[in-house]
Amino acid sequence: MARNSRWIALGIYAVVVAGALGWRAGGTVHTDCAYSFGYVTMGGQVMGPDGKPTTVEELAASAYQHAYDSGACEKPHARWHDWVD
């Protein structure tokens, strides 16, 4: 019985490790490129260019998208592409 439970635990561990590695490998990586953005805070909230509350992460993503659309940045890719190149 103890031998079977070790194999079951090892199998569960292998599935968890494979799942974590797959999740990490499938993550999106933005290429290195230069882009900038600015923001204003009012009352402790970050305000976007339209005057609506937003987050710094959303502003950074928007700036990256504008740089990508203008051709200044390459297309984002899955992390595993870096591992095989």
PDB file of C-alpha atoms in Angstrom:
ATOM      1  CA  MET A   1       0.000   0.000   0.000  1.00  0.00           C
ATOM      2  CA  ALA A   2       2.807   2.437   0.851  1.00  0.00           C
ATOM      3  CA  ARG A   3       4.435   1.833  -2.500  1.00  0.00           C
ATOM      4  CA  ASN A   4       1.206   2.689  -4.374  1.00  0.00           C
ATOM      5  CA  SER A   5       0.677   5.883  -2.403  1.00  0.00           C
ATOM      6  CA  ARG A   6       4.206   7.024  -3.309  1.00  0.00           C
ATOM      7  CA  TRP A   7       3.462   6.540  -6.998  1.00  0.00           C
ATOM      8  CA  ILE A   8       0.188   8.409  -6.642  1.00  0.00           C
ATOM      9  CA  ALA A   9       1.941  11.294  -4.864  1.00  0.00           C
ATOM     10  CA  LEU A  10       4.680  11.308  -7.508  1.00  0.00           C
ATOM     11  CA  GLY A  11       2.054  11.366 -10.275  1.00  0.00           C
ATOM     12  CA  ILE A  12       0.196  14.271  -8.675  1.00  0.00           C
ATOM     13  CA  TYR A  13       3.471  16.151  -8.227  1.00  0.00           C
ATOM     14  CA  ALA A  14       4.392  15.552 -11.885  1.00  0.00           C
ATOM     15  CA  VAL A  15       1.009  16.860 -13.071  1.00  0.00           C
ATOM     16  CA  VAL A  16       1.325  19.992 -10.915  1.00  0.00           C
ATOM     17  CA  VAL A  17       4.870  20.690 -12.134  1.00  0.00           C
ATOM     18  CA  ALA A  18       3.891  20.123 -15.777  1.00  0.00           C
ATOM     19  CA  GLY A  19       0.892  22.436 -15.377  1.00  0.00           C
ATOM     20  CA  ALA A  20       2.980  25.186 -13.790  1.00  0.00           C
ATOM     21  CA  LEU A  21       5.634  24.891 -16.491  1.00  0.00           C
ATOM     22  CA  GLY A  22       2.982  25.027 -19.219  1.00  0.00           C
ATOM     23  CA  TRP A  23       1.354  28.070 -17.648  1.00  0.00           C
ATOM     24  CA  ARG A  24       4.730  29.819 -17.421  1.00  0.00           C
ATOM     25  CA  ALA A  25       5.715  28.871 -20.979  1.00  0.00           C
ATOM     26  CA  GLY A  26       2.447  30.146 -22.409  1.00  0.00           C
ATOM     27  CA  GLY A  27       2.741  33.590 -20.833  1.00  0.00           C
ATOM     28  CA  THR A  28       2.974  36.580 -23.143  1.00  0.00           C
ATOM     29  CA  VAL A  29       6.293  38.419 -23.380  1.00  0.00           C
ATOM     30  CA  HIS A  30       6.518  41.927 -24.774  1.00  0.00           C
ATOM     31  CA  THR A  31       9.580  42.632 -26.876  1.00  0.00           C
ATOM     32  CA  ASP A  32      12.104  45.242 -25.806  1.00  0.00           C
ATOM     33  CA  CYS A  33      11.117  48.621 -27.168  1.00  0.00           C
ATOM     34  CA  ALA A  34      11.011  52.170 -25.891  1.00  0.00           C
ATOM     35  CA  TYR A  35       7.689  53.835 -25.196  1.00  0.00           C
ATOM     36  CA  SER A  36       6.623  56.416 -22.678  1.00  0.00           C
ATOM     37  CA  PHE A  37       3.486  57.613 -20.991  1.00  0.00           C
ATOM     38  CA  GLY A  38       2.532  60.042 -18.286  1.00  0.00           C
ATOM     39  CA  TYR A  39      -0.345  60.397 -15.907  1.00  0.00           C
ATOM     40  CA  VAL A  40      -1.931  62.823 -13.486  1.00  0.00           C
ATOM     41  CA  THR A  41      -3.377  61.964 -10.104  1.00  0.00           C
ATOM     42  CA  MET A  42      -6.381  63.749  -8.679  1.00  0.00           C
ATOM     43  CA  GLY A  43      -7.571  62.868  -5.197  1.00  0.00           C
ATOM     44  CA  GLY A  44      -5.323  59.810  -5.129  1.00  0.00           C
ATOM     45  CA  GLN A  45      -6.731  58.384  -8.384  1.00  0.00           C
ATOM     46  CA  VAL A  46      -4.794  58.043 -11.618  1.00  0.00           C
ATOM     47  CA  MET A  47      -6.552  59.891 -14.426  1.00  0.00           C
ATOM     48  CA  GLY A  48      -6.349  58.831 -18.059  1.00  0.00           C
ATOM     49  CA  PRO A  49      -6.148  61.157 -21.056  1.00  0.00           C
ATOM     50  CA  ASP A  50      -9.950  61.083 -21.288  1.00  0.00           C
ATOM     51  CA  GLY A  51     -10.275  62.341 -17.700  1.00  0.00           C
ATOM     52  CA  LYS A  52     -11.630  59.030 -16.383  1.00  0.00           C
ATOM     53  CA  PRO A  53     -10.027  57.102 -13.501  1.00  0.00           C
ATOM     54  CA  THR A  54      -7.700  54.320 -14.650  1.00  0.00           C
ATOM     55  CA  THR A  55      -4.627  52.415 -13.481  1.00  0.00           C
ATOM     56  CA  VAL A  56      -0.952  52.836 -14.308  1.00  0.00           C
ATOM     57  CA  GLU A  57      -0.943  49.282 -15.750  1.00  0.00           C
ATOM     58  CA  GLU A  58      -3.758  50.173 -18.175  1.00  0.00           C
ATOM     59  CA  LEU A  59      -1.920  53.331 -19.256  1.00  0.00           C
ATOM     60  CA  ALA A  60       1.296  51.344 -19.824  1.00  0.00           C
ATOM     61  CA  ALA A  61      -0.586  48.722 -21.858  1.00  0.00           C
ATOM     62  CA  SER A  62      -2.192  51.466 -23.942  1.00  0.00           C
ATOM     63  CA  ALA A  63       1.185  53.135 -24.563  1.00  0.00           C
ATOM     64  CA  TYR A  64       2.684  49.798 -25.624  1.00  0.00           C
ATOM     65  CA  GLN A  65      -0.262  49.185 -27.966  1.00  0.00           C
ATOM     66  CA  HIS A  66       0.206  52.624 -29.549  1.00  0.00           C
ATOM     67  CA  ALA A  67       3.930  51.945 -30.030  1.00  0.00           C
ATOM     68  CA  TYR A  68       3.130  48.531 -31.543  1.00  0.00           C
ATOM     69  CA  ASP A  69       0.503  50.031 -33.876  1.00  0.00           C
ATOM     70  CA  SER A  70       2.982  52.654 -35.079  1.00  0.00           C
ATOM     71  CA  GLY A  71       5.621  49.987 -35.830  1.00  0.00           C
ATOM     72  CA  ALA A  72       8.039  50.950 -33.039  1.00  0.00           C
ATOM     73  CA  CYS A  73       7.646  47.583 -31.268  1.00  0.00           C
ATOM     74  CA  GLU A  74       7.583  44.000 -32.478  1.00  0.00           C
ATOM     75  CA  LYS A  75       4.637  41.689 -31.876  1.00  0.00           C
ATOM     76  CA  PRO A  76       4.428  40.122 -28.376  1.00  0.00           C
ATOM     77  CA  HIS A  77       5.052  36.372 -28.292  1.00  0.00           C
ATOM     78  CA  ALA A  78       4.773  33.369 -25.986  1.00  0.00           C
ATOM     79  CA  ARG A  79       7.621  32.922 -23.503  1.00  0.00           C
ATOM     80  CA  TRP A  80       8.535  29.476 -24.886  1.00  0.00           C
ATOM     81  CA  HIS A  81       9.639  31.099 -28.153  1.00  0.00           C
ATOM     82  CA  ASP A  82      12.591  32.591 -26.238  1.00  0.00           C
ATOM     83  CA  TRP A  83      13.494  29.150 -24.905  1.00  0.00           C
ATOM     84  CA  VAL A  84      13.897  27.590 -28.360  1.00  0.00           C
ATOM     85  CA  ASP A  85      15.609  30.523 -30.076  1.00  0.00           C
TER      86      ASP A  85
END
